[in-house]
CSV table of C-alpha atoms in Angstrom, one decimal:
chain,number,residue,atom,x,y,z
A,113,MET,CA,-6.0,-44.5,-18.6
A,114,GLY,CA,-5.7,-40.7,-19.5
A,115,CYS,CA,-5.1,-37.8,-22.1
A,116,LYS,CA,-1.6,-37.5,-23.5
A,117,VAL,CA,-0.3,-33.8,-22.7
A,118,THR,CA,2.6,-31.9,-23.7
A,119,TYR,CA,3.9,-29.3,-21.1
A,120,ILE,CA,4.8,-26.1,-23.3
A,121,PRO,CA,6.2,-22.8,-22.0
A,122,LEU,CA,3.9,-20.2,-21.4
A,123,GLY,CA,6.1,-17.4,-23.5
A,124,GLU,CA,5.3,-20.1,-26.4
A,125,LEU,CA,1.7,-19.8,-26.3
A,126,ALA,CA,0.8,-16.2,-25.8
A,127,LYS,CA,1.8,-12.7,-25.3
A,128,PHE,CA,2.5,-10.4,-22.2
A,129,GLU,CA,1.8,-6.6,-22.1
A,130,SER,CA,2.1,-4.6,-19.3
A,131,GLY,CA,-0.7,-1.7,-18.2
A,132,GLY,CA,-0.2,1.7,-17.5
A,133,THR,CA,-1.6,5.2,-15.0
A,134,PRO,CA,-2.0,8.4,-16.9
A,135,SER,CA,-1.0,11.0,-14.6
A,136,LYS,CA,-3.9,11.7,-11.8
A,137,LYS,CA,-2.2,15.2,-11.6
A,138,GLU,CA,-4.5,15.8,-15.7
A,139,GLU,CA,-8.0,16.0,-14.7
A,140,ARG,CA,-8.8,15.3,-18.1
A,141,TYR,CA,-7.6,11.7,-18.1
A,142,TRP,CA,-9.8,10.6,-15.4
A,143,ASN,CA,-13.4,9.8,-14.4
A,144,GLY,CA,-14.3,9.0,-18.2
A,145,THR,CA,-15.8,5.6,-19.8
A,146,ILE,CA,-13.4,3.2,-19.8
A,147,PRO,CA,-13.0,1.2,-16.7
A,148,TRP,CA,-9.5,0.7,-15.2
A,149,ILE,CA,-8.5,-2.2,-13.7
A,150,SER,CA,-6.3,-2.3,-10.6
A,151,ALA,CA,-5.3,-5.0,-7.5
A,152,LYS,CA,-8.1,-3.5,-6.0
A,153,THR,CA,-10.7,-4.5,-8.7
A,154,LEU,CA,-9.3,-7.8,-10.0
A,155,VAL,CA,-11.6,-10.1,-7.7
A,156,GLY,CA,-13.3,-12.8,-9.6
A,157,ASP,CA,-12.8,-14.9,-12.6
A,158,ALA,CA,-14.5,-11.9,-14.6
A,159,VAL,CA,-13.8,-8.7,-14.6
A,160,CYS,CA,-15.6,-5.9,-16.1
A,161,LYS,CA,-15.8,-2.4,-14.0
A,162,GLY,CA,-13.2,-0.5,-11.6
A,163,ASP,CA,-13.5,2.1,-9.2
A,164,LEU,CA,-11.9,4.3,-11.2
A,165,PHE,CA,-13.0,5.3,-15.1
A,166,ILE,CA,-9.8,7.1,-17.5
A,167,THR,CA,-10.8,8.8,-20.8
A,168,LYS,CA,-9.9,8.4,-23.8
A,169,GLN,CA,-7.0,11.0,-23.6
A,170,GLY,CA,-6.1,9.1,-20.1
A,171,LEU,CA,-6.3,5.8,-22.3
A,172,ASP,CA,-3.7,7.9,-25.3
A,173,ALA,CA,-1.7,10.0,-22.2
A,174,GLY,CA,0.1,6.2,-20.6
A,175,GLY,CA,-3.2,4.3,-19.9
A,176,LYS,CA,-3.3,0.4,-21.9
A,177,LEU,CA,-6.5,-1.5,-23.4
A,178,ALA,CA,-7.3,-5.3,-22.6
A,179,PRO,CA,-9.2,-6.6,-25.3
A,180,LYS,CA,-12.4,-8.4,-24.3
A,181,GLY,CA,-11.6,-12.3,-23.6
A,182,SER,CA,-8.1,-11.5,-22.8
A,183,LEU,CA,-6.1,-12.7,-19.8
A,184,LEU,CA,-5.7,-10.4,-16.4
A,185,LEU,CA,-3.0,-11.4,-14.2
A,186,LEU,CA,-1.7,-9.2,-11.2
A,187,THR,CA,1.9,-9.4,-10.9
A,188,ARG,CA,2.8,-7.3,-8.2
A,189,GLY,CA,1.1,-6.3,-4.9
A,190,SER,CA,1.0,-7.7,-1.6
A,191,GLY,CA,-2.8,-9.3,-2.0
A,192,LEU,CA,0.1,-12.1,-4.5
A,193,PHE,CA,0.7,-13.5,-1.1
A,194,LYS,CA,-2.8,-15.0,-0.4
A,195,ARG,CA,-3.9,-15.3,-4.2
A,196,ILE,CA,-2.9,-15.0,-7.3
A,197,PRO,CA,-5.8,-12.9,-9.5
A,198,LEU,CA,-6.8,-13.7,-12.3
A,199,ALA,CA,-9.3,-13.3,-14.3
A,200,ILE,CA,-11.1,-12.5,-17.7
A,201,ALA,CA,-12.3,-9.4,-19.5
A,202,GLU,CA,-15.6,-9.0,-20.5
A,203,LYS,CA,-15.4,-6.1,-22.0
A,204,ASP,CA,-12.2,-4.0,-22.9
A,205,VAL,CA,-10.7,-2.4,-20.1
A,206,ALA,CA,-7.4,-0.6,-19.1
A,207,TYR,CA,-5.5,-1.4,-16.5
A,208,ASN,CA,-2.6,-0.6,-14.4
A,209,GLN,CA,1.3,-1.2,-14.4
A,210,ASP,CA,0.7,-4.0,-11.8
A,211,ILE,CA,-1.3,-6.2,-13.8
A,212,LYS,CA,-0.1,-8.1,-17.3
A,213,CYS,CA,-2.4,-8.7,-20.2
A,214,ILE,CA,-2.1,-12.1,-21.3
A,215,GLU,CA,-3.2,-13.4,-25.3
A,216,ALA,CA,-3.1,-16.7,-26.7
A,217,THR,CA,-1.0,-16.4,-29.8
A,218,ALA,CA,-0.7,-19.8,-30.7
A,219,GLU,CA,-2.7,-21.9,-33.4
A,220,GLY,CA,-5.5,-24.0,-31.5
A,221,ILE,CA,-5.0,-22.4,-28.1
A,222,SER,CA,-7.8,-20.7,-27.1
A,223,ASN,CA,-7.6,-17.8,-24.0
A,224,ARG,CA,-10.3,-19.5,-21.9
A,225,TYR,CA,-7.9,-22.8,-22.3
A,226,LEU,CA,-5.1,-20.9,-20.9
A,227,PHE,CA,-7.6,-18.9,-18.1
A,228,TYR,CA,-8.5,-22.5,-17.0
A,229,THR,CA,-4.7,-23.8,-17.5
A,230,LEU,CA,-3.5,-20.6,-15.1
A,231,LYS,CA,-6.4,-21.9,-12.7
A,232,ALA,CA,-4.9,-25.2,-12.3
A,233,LEU,CA,-1.7,-23.8,-12.0
A,234,GLU,CA,-2.1,-21.3,-9.3
A,235,PRO,CA,0.3,-23.3,-7.1
A,236,ALA,CA,2.8,-24.1,-9.5
A,237,ILE,CA,2.8,-20.1,-10.3
A,238,SER,CA,2.2,-18.8,-6.4
A,239,ALA,CA,5.6,-20.8,-5.7
A,240,MET,CA,7.6,-18.7,-8.3
A,241,LEU,CA,6.5,-15.6,-5.8
A,242,GLU,CA,9.2,-12.9,-5.1
A,243,THR,CA,9.2,-10.2,-2.9
A,244,THR,CA,10.5,-6.6,-3.5
A,245,GLY,CA,12.2,-4.3,-1.6
A,246,ILE,CA,9.3,-2.5,0.1
A,247,GLY,CA,7.7,-5.9,1.2
A,248,ALA,CA,5.3,-6.4,-1.8
A,249,GLY,CA,4.7,-9.6,-3.5
A,250,LYS,CA,6.4,-9.9,-7.3
A,251,LEU,CA,5.9,-12.3,-10.4
A,252,ALA,CA,8.7,-12.1,-12.6
A,253,THR,CA,7.4,-12.5,-16.5
A,254,ASP,CA,10.5,-13.9,-17.9
A,255,ARG,CA,9.4,-17.1,-15.0
A,256,LEU,CA,5.9,-16.6,-16.2
A,257,LYS,CA,7.0,-17.5,-19.6
A,258,ALA,CA,9.6,-19.8,-18.4
A,259,LEU,CA,6.3,-21.6,-16.7
A,260,ARG,CA,5.5,-24.7,-18.6
A,261,ILE,CA,1.8,-25.2,-19.6
A,262,PRO,CA,-0.1,-29.2,-19.6
A,263,VAL,CA,-1.4,-28.7,-23.5
A,264,LEU,CA,-3.8,-32.0,-24.2
A,265,ASP,CA,-4.5,-32.4,-27.9
A,266,GLU,CA,-7.0,-30.6,-29.9
A,267,ALA,CA,-9.9,-32.0,-29.5
A,268,ALA,CA,-9.1,-33.0,-25.5
A,269,ARG,CA,-8.3,-29.2,-25.1
A,270,LEU,CA,-12.1,-28.1,-26.6
A,271,ARG,CA,-13.5,-31.5,-23.9
A,272,VAL,CA,-12.0,-29.6,-21.3
A,273,THR,CA,-12.1,-26.0,-22.3
A,274,TYR,CA,-16.1,-27.6,-22.4
A,275,ILE,CA,-16.4,-28.7,-19.4
A,276,ALA,CA,-15.0,-25.5,-17.0
A,277,ASP,CA,-17.1,-23.1,-19.4
A,278,CYS,CA,-20.3,-25.9,-17.9
A,279,ILE,CA,-19.3,-24.5,-14.3
A,280,ASN,CA,-18.7,-21.2,-14.4
A,281,SER,CA,-21.4,-20.9,-16.5
A,282,LYS,CA,-23.9,-21.6,-13.5
A,283,LEU,CA,-21.5,-19.7,-11.4
A,284,SER,CA,-22.5,-16.6,-14.1
A,285,LEU,CA,-25.9,-17.6,-14.0
A,286,ASN,CA,-26.3,-16.8,-10.4
A,287,THR,CA,-24.7,-14.2,-10.0
A,288,LYS,CA,-26.7,-13.1,-12.6
A,289,LEU,CA,-29.8,-13.8,-10.7
A,290,ASN,CA,-28.6,-12.5,-7.9
A,291,GLY,CA,-29.0,-9.1,-9.2
A,292,TYR,CA,-32.2,-9.7,-10.2
A,293,LEU,CA,-33.5,-11.2,-6.9
A,294,GLU,CA,-32.1,-7.8,-5.2
A,295,GLU,CA,-33.6,-5.5,-7.9
A,296,LEU,CA,-36.7,-7.4,-7.2
A,297,ALA,CA,-36.6,-7.1,-3.5
A,298,ARG,CA,-35.7,-2.9,-4.0
A,299,ALA,CA,-38.8,-2.8,-5.8
A,300,VAL,CA,-41.1,-4.3,-3.3
A,301,TYR,CA,-39.1,-2.5,-0.9
A,302,VAL,CA,-39.7,1.0,-2.3
A,303,SER,CA,-43.2,0.4,-3.5
A,304,ALA,CA,-44.0,-0.5,0.3
A,305,MET,CA,-41.8,2.7,1.3
A,306,GLN,CA,-44.5,4.4,-1.0
A,307,GLU,CA,-47.7,3.8,1.8
A,308,HIS,CA,-46.8,2.7,4.8
A,309,ALA,CA,-43.5,4.5,5.3
A,310,ASP,CA,-42.0,6.1,8.4
A,311,ILE,CA,-38.9,7.6,9.2
A,312,ALA,CA,-36.9,6.1,11.7
A,313,SER,CA,-32.5,7.4,12.5
A,314,LEU,CA,-30.4,3.9,11.7
A,315,CYS,CA,-29.4,4.2,15.4
A,316,ASP,CA,-32.4,3.8,16.7
A,317,LEU,CA,-32.5,0.2,14.1
A,318,ALA,CA,-29.6,-1.1,15.0
A,319,GLU,CA,-26.0,-1.2,16.4
A,320,PHE,CA,-23.5,0.2,15.1
A,321,ASN,CA,-19.9,-2.3,15.7
A,322,PRO,CA,-21.0,-4.4,18.8
A,323,GLU,CA,-18.0,-6.5,18.5
A,324,THR,CA,-14.3,-5.9,18.9
A,325,TYR,CA,-12.0,-8.9,17.9
A,326,SER,CA,-9.1,-9.8,20.5
A,327,PRO,CA,-6.3,-12.1,19.9
A,328,LYS,CA,-7.1,-13.6,23.8
A,329,GLU,CA,-9.8,-15.9,21.6
A,330,ASN,CA,-7.4,-18.0,20.0
A,331,TRP,CA,-9.0,-18.6,16.9
A,332,SER,CA,-7.5,-20.7,14.9
A,333,ALA,CA,-9.2,-20.1,11.7
A,334,VAL,CA,-10.1,-16.5,10.7
A,335,SER,CA,-11.9,-15.4,7.3
A,336,TYR,CA,-11.2,-11.5,6.5
A,337,ILE,CA,-13.1,-9.6,4.6
A,338,ASP,CA,-12.0,-5.3,3.4
A,339,THR,CA,-13.3,-3.6,0.5
A,340,SER,CA,-11.4,-5.4,-2.2
A,341,ALA,CA,-13.5,-9.1,-1.0
A,342,LEU,CA,-16.7,-7.5,-0.7
A,343,MET,CA,-16.8,-6.1,-4.4
A,344,LEU,CA,-20.4,-4.8,-4.6
A,345,ASN,CA,-22.0,-6.9,-2.2
A,346,ASP,CA,-19.8,-10.2,-3.2
A,347,LEU,CA,-17.4,-12.0,-1.5
A,348,ALA,CA,-15.3,-12.9,-4.2
A,349,GLY,CA,-12.0,-11.9,-2.4
A,350,LEU,CA,-12.7,-13.5,1.3
A,351,GLN,CA,-8.9,-14.0,2.9
A,352,HIS,CA,-8.4,-16.9,5.4
A,353,PHE,CA,-6.0,-17.0,8.4
A,354,ASN,CA,-4.5,-18.8,10.7
A,355,PRO,CA,-3.5,-16.7,13.5
A,356,ALA,CA,-1.4,-18.7,15.5
A,357,GLU,CA,0.8,-18.9,12.7
A,358,GLU,CA,0.4,-15.7,10.3
A,359,LYS,CA,-0.4,-12.2,11.7
A,360,LEU,CA,-3.5,-10.2,10.8
A,361,PRO,CA,-3.7,-7.4,9.2
A,362,THR,CA,-4.3,-4.7,11.5
A,363,ARG,CA,-7.5,-3.5,10.2
A,364,ALA,CA,-8.9,-6.7,11.0
A,365,ARG,CA,-11.0,-6.0,14.2
A,366,ARG,CA,-14.4,-5.8,13.6
A,367,LYS,CA,-16.4,-9.4,14.5
A,368,VAL,CA,-19.4,-9.9,12.3
A,369,SER,CA,-21.9,-13.2,12.1
A,370,ASN,CA,-25.2,-13.3,10.3
A,371,GLY,CA,-27.1,-10.7,9.2
A,372,ASP,CA,-24.8,-8.0,9.6
A,373,ILE,CA,-24.9,-4.9,7.4
A,374,LEU,CA,-21.0,-3.9,6.0
A,375,TYR,CA,-21.4,-0.6,4.9
A,376,SER,CA,-17.8,1.2,4.0
A,377,THR,CA,-17.1,5.2,5.8
A,378,VAL,CA,-14.3,5.3,3.3
A,379,ARG,CA,-14.6,6.6,-0.3
A,380,PRO,CA,-18.6,5.5,-0.2
A,381,ASN,CA,-18.9,6.4,-3.4
A,382,GLN,CA,-17.1,3.3,-4.6
A,383,ASN,CA,-20.3,1.1,-2.9
A,384,HIS,CA,-18.3,-0.7,-0.6
A,385,TYR,CA,-21.3,-2.4,1.2
A,386,GLY,CA,-23.3,-6.0,1.8
A,387,LEU,CA,-25.3,-8.1,4.0
A,388,LEU,CA,-23.8,-11.1,5.8
A,389,TYR,CA,-25.5,-14.1,5.6
A,390,SER,CA,-24.5,-17.6,7.0
A,391,PRO,CA,-20.9,-16.1,6.8
A,392,GLU,CA,-18.1,-18.5,7.7
A,393,PRO,CA,-17.3,-18.9,11.2
A,394,HIS,CA,-15.3,-16.4,13.0
A,395,THR,CA,-15.3,-13.4,10.1
A,396,LEU,CA,-13.3,-10.1,10.7
A,397,ALA,CA,-14.5,-7.1,9.1
A,398,SER,CA,-11.8,-4.3,8.3
A,399,THR,CA,-12.4,-1.7,10.4
A,400,ALA,CA,-12.7,0.8,7.2
A,401,PHE,CA,-16.6,-0.8,7.7
A,402,ALA,CA,-18.5,0.1,10.0
A,403,VAL,CA,-20.5,-3.0,10.7
A,404,ILE,CA,-24.6,-2.1,11.2
A,405,ARG,CA,-26.3,-5.1,13.0
A,406,PRO,CA,-30.0,-4.4,13.1
A,407,ASN,CA,-32.2,-4.8,16.8
A,408,ASP,CA,-33.9,-7.7,14.8
A,409,THR,CA,-32.0,-10.1,12.5
A,410,ILE,CA,-35.7,-10.8,10.5
A,411,MET,CA,-35.6,-7.1,9.9
A,412,SER,CA,-31.9,-6.9,8.0
A,413,PRO,CA,-32.6,-7.3,4.5
A,414,LEU,CA,-35.0,-4.5,5.5
A,415,VAL,CA,-32.6,-2.2,7.3
A,416,TYR,CA,-30.0,-3.0,4.3
A,417,LEU,CA,-32.2,-2.2,1.2
A,418,ALA,CA,-33.4,1.1,3.4
A,419,LEU,CA,-29.2,2.5,4.0
A,420,THR,CA,-28.5,1.5,0.5
A,421,ASP,CA,-31.8,3.0,-1.2
A,422,ALA,CA,-30.4,5.5,-4.2
A,423,ARG,CA,-31.1,8.8,-1.7
A,424,ILE,CA,-29.4,7.6,0.7
A,425,THR,CA,-26.2,6.6,-0.9
A,426,LYS,CA,-26.5,10.2,-2.7
A,427,THR,CA,-26.2,12.2,0.8
A,428,LEU,CA,-24.0,9.9,2.4
A,429,GLN,CA,-22.0,10.4,-0.6
A,430,GLN,CA,-22.0,14.3,-0.4
A,431,LEU,CA,-20.8,13.8,3.6
A,432,ALA,CA,-18.1,11.9,2.3
A,433,GLU,CA,-16.9,14.9,-0.2
A,434,THR,CA,-17.3,17.8,2.7
A,435,SER,CA,-15.8,15.5,5.1
A,436,THR,CA,-11.5,17.2,6.5
A,437,SER,CA,-10.3,13.9,6.0
A,438,THR,CA,-7.9,13.6,3.0
A,439,ILE,CA,-9.4,10.5,2.1
A,440,PRO,CA,-13.6,11.7,1.5
A,441,SER,CA,-15.0,9.6,4.5
A,442,ILE,CA,-18.1,9.8,6.2
A,443,ARG,CA,-18.2,10.3,10.3
A,444,PRO,CA,-20.0,7.4,12.3
A,445,VAL,CA,-21.9,9.9,14.5
A,446,ASP,CA,-23.6,10.6,10.7
A,447,LEU,CA,-24.4,7.6,9.8
A,448,GLU,CA,-26.0,6.2,12.6
A,449,ARG,CA,-28.1,10.0,12.9
A,450,ILE,CA,-28.9,9.1,9.3
A,451,ALA,CA,-33.1,8.7,8.6
A,452,VAL,CA,-33.8,6.1,6.1
A,453,LEU,CA,-37.5,5.1,5.7
A,454,VAL,CA,-39.0,1.5,6.6
A,455,PRO,CA,-42.4,0.3,7.0
A,456,SER,CA,-45.2,0.8,9.5
A,457,ASP,CA,-45.0,-1.0,12.6
A,458,GLU,CA,-48.5,-2.6,11.1
A,459,TYR,CA,-46.9,-3.9,7.7
A,460,GLY,CA,-43.3,-4.3,9.2
A,461,SER,CA,-43.1,-8.0,9.4
A,462,GLU,CA,-45.1,-8.4,6.4
A,463,ILE,CA,-42.4,-6.9,4.0
A,464,ALA,CA,-39.8,-7.8,6.2
A,465,ASP,CA,-40.7,-11.0,5.0
A,466,GLN,CA,-41.2,-11.0,1.8
A,467,ILE,CA,-38.4,-8.9,1.5
A,468,GLY,CA,-36.4,-11.8,3.6
A,469,THR,CA,-37.4,-14.8,1.3
A,470,THR,CA,-35.6,-13.1,-1.8
A,471,PHE,CA,-32.1,-12.6,0.2
A,472,LYS,CA,-32.6,-16.1,1.4
A,473,GLN,CA,-32.6,-17.4,-1.9
A,474,ILE,CA,-29.4,-14.9,-2.7
A,475,ASP,CA,-27.8,-16.1,-0.1
A,476,CYS,CA,-28.2,-20.0,-1.1
A,477,ASN,CA,-27.4,-19.1,-4.8
A,478,LYS,CA,-24.5,-18.1,-3.6
A,479,ARG,CA,-23.5,-20.8,-0.5
A,480,GLU,CA,-23.7,-23.2,-4.2
A,481,ASN,CA,-21.7,-21.4,-6.2
A,482,ARG,CA,-18.3,-21.5,-2.9
A,483,LYS,CA,-19.6,-24.6,-3.6
A,484,LEU,CA,-19.5,-25.1,-7.3
A,485,ALA,CA,-15.9,-22.9,-7.5
A,486,ALA,CA,-14.3,-25.4,-4.7
A,487,PHE,CA,-15.6,-27.8,-7.2
A,488,ARG,CA,-14.1,-26.0,-9.8
A,489,ASP,CA,-10.7,-25.6,-8.7
A,490,ALA,CA,-10.3,-29.4,-7.5
A,491,LEU,CA,-11.0,-31.0,-11.1
A,492,LEU,CA,-9.1,-28.7,-12.9
A,493,PRO,CA,-5.7,-29.7,-12.3
A,494,LYS,CA,-6.9,-33.6,-13.0
A,495,LEU,CA,-8.0,-32.4,-16.8
A,496,MET,CA,-5.5,-30.4,-17.5
A,497,SER,CA,-2.7,-33.1,-16.4
A,498,GLY,CA,-4.3,-35.4,-18.6
A,499,GLU,CA,-5.1,-37.5,-15.4
A,500,ILE,CA,-9.1,-37.7,-16.6
A,501,ASP,CA,-9.9,-38.8,-19.5
A,502,VAL,CA,-12.2,-36.4,-21.4
A,503,SER,CA,-13.5,-38.3,-24.2
A,504,LYS,CA,-15.4,-40.6,-22.1
A,505,ILE,CA,-17.1,-38.0,-20.3
A,506,ASP,CA,-21.0,-37.3,-21.4
A,507,LEU,CA,-20.9,-33.5,-22.0
A,508,THR,CA,-25.0,-33.5,-22.5
A,509,GLN,CA,-25.7,-35.1,-19.3
A,510,LEU,CA,-22.6,-32.8,-17.8
A,511,ASN,CA,-24.5,-29.6,-18.9
A,512,SER,CA,-27.8,-30.8,-17.7
A,513,HIS,CA,-26.7,-31.2,-14.1
A,514,LEU,CA,-25.7,-27.5,-14.2
A,515,THR,CA,-28.6,-25.9,-15.9
């Protein structure tokens, strides 16, 4: 027998606030310290940074601030046709007019409980989706407020929130651990380059854009990586398509495989790059990326670290700023000719092996996160509907399994 549940309209449990965008013609409003979140950067379960930042003046001149712990929900944009972007603000952040900030107002209802409930109700939210005059997706505020939210009794709410928090904590721990592991690998690389470095052009170490997808290949499923999906080397917003039934994005033409490095040639200051370990079968990347395939897969982590070294990143950003393109971009020839530091021949294999071991652990943690996220998303609807009696779950044992 499950838990008793009452259904209450979301509008009776929470308040909604719309975001705003300061005038981009006013330089004093931008390049400040307040992260500004848009549809592009509303990726993953938590958000604390964006591609752009506004100043206090920008906030006062049309910006809106979402307090730490509040929820950010995308309510307008083409991305809604693939997923419902929803995240918890890990710090105070500004956000644009396509996003709604949601905060719980009912006694005994926490923002986290609402977050997990809305995650469980994603199919119902998707069913509300409307289309604007320009073909973008839209979630009407009045329909969201009318959405009936399952409310368990207080004890069950606390237990359900705790269960979901345990899973999310493990996801967050793995993500933070991966950050530390990459810092460790980078420290090994920097130390090695101080003693055993050679200089090589990137084109001598790798192929560029080696494979292009053709619709004649008749793939039944495609995983697609664009710059919003690849936020700082984390495929949080990976999209999935069935080419037989859906039209692929026009930019989905770069075929990628294990060991490939993706580096965005558009707006390189936004640090859209990543090393792919064990990507899903039939994965395509946007043509906004250069696909860099090292001549030896074993060297992929080392080439990735060489390319994303701070000195190289600064050089590429400067090249992009001097380009004649409307949007700051790197010319493919400039990327191919960039000179990077690599280990001398006699030490190359040893250093590559050390760094490769670290990146294999990073990949293992990412694969575990994908499984945990899938488990959580399958479990939440059963928890929130009261189908599972959470009073019978040993929370101590659960937490020990996830630590």
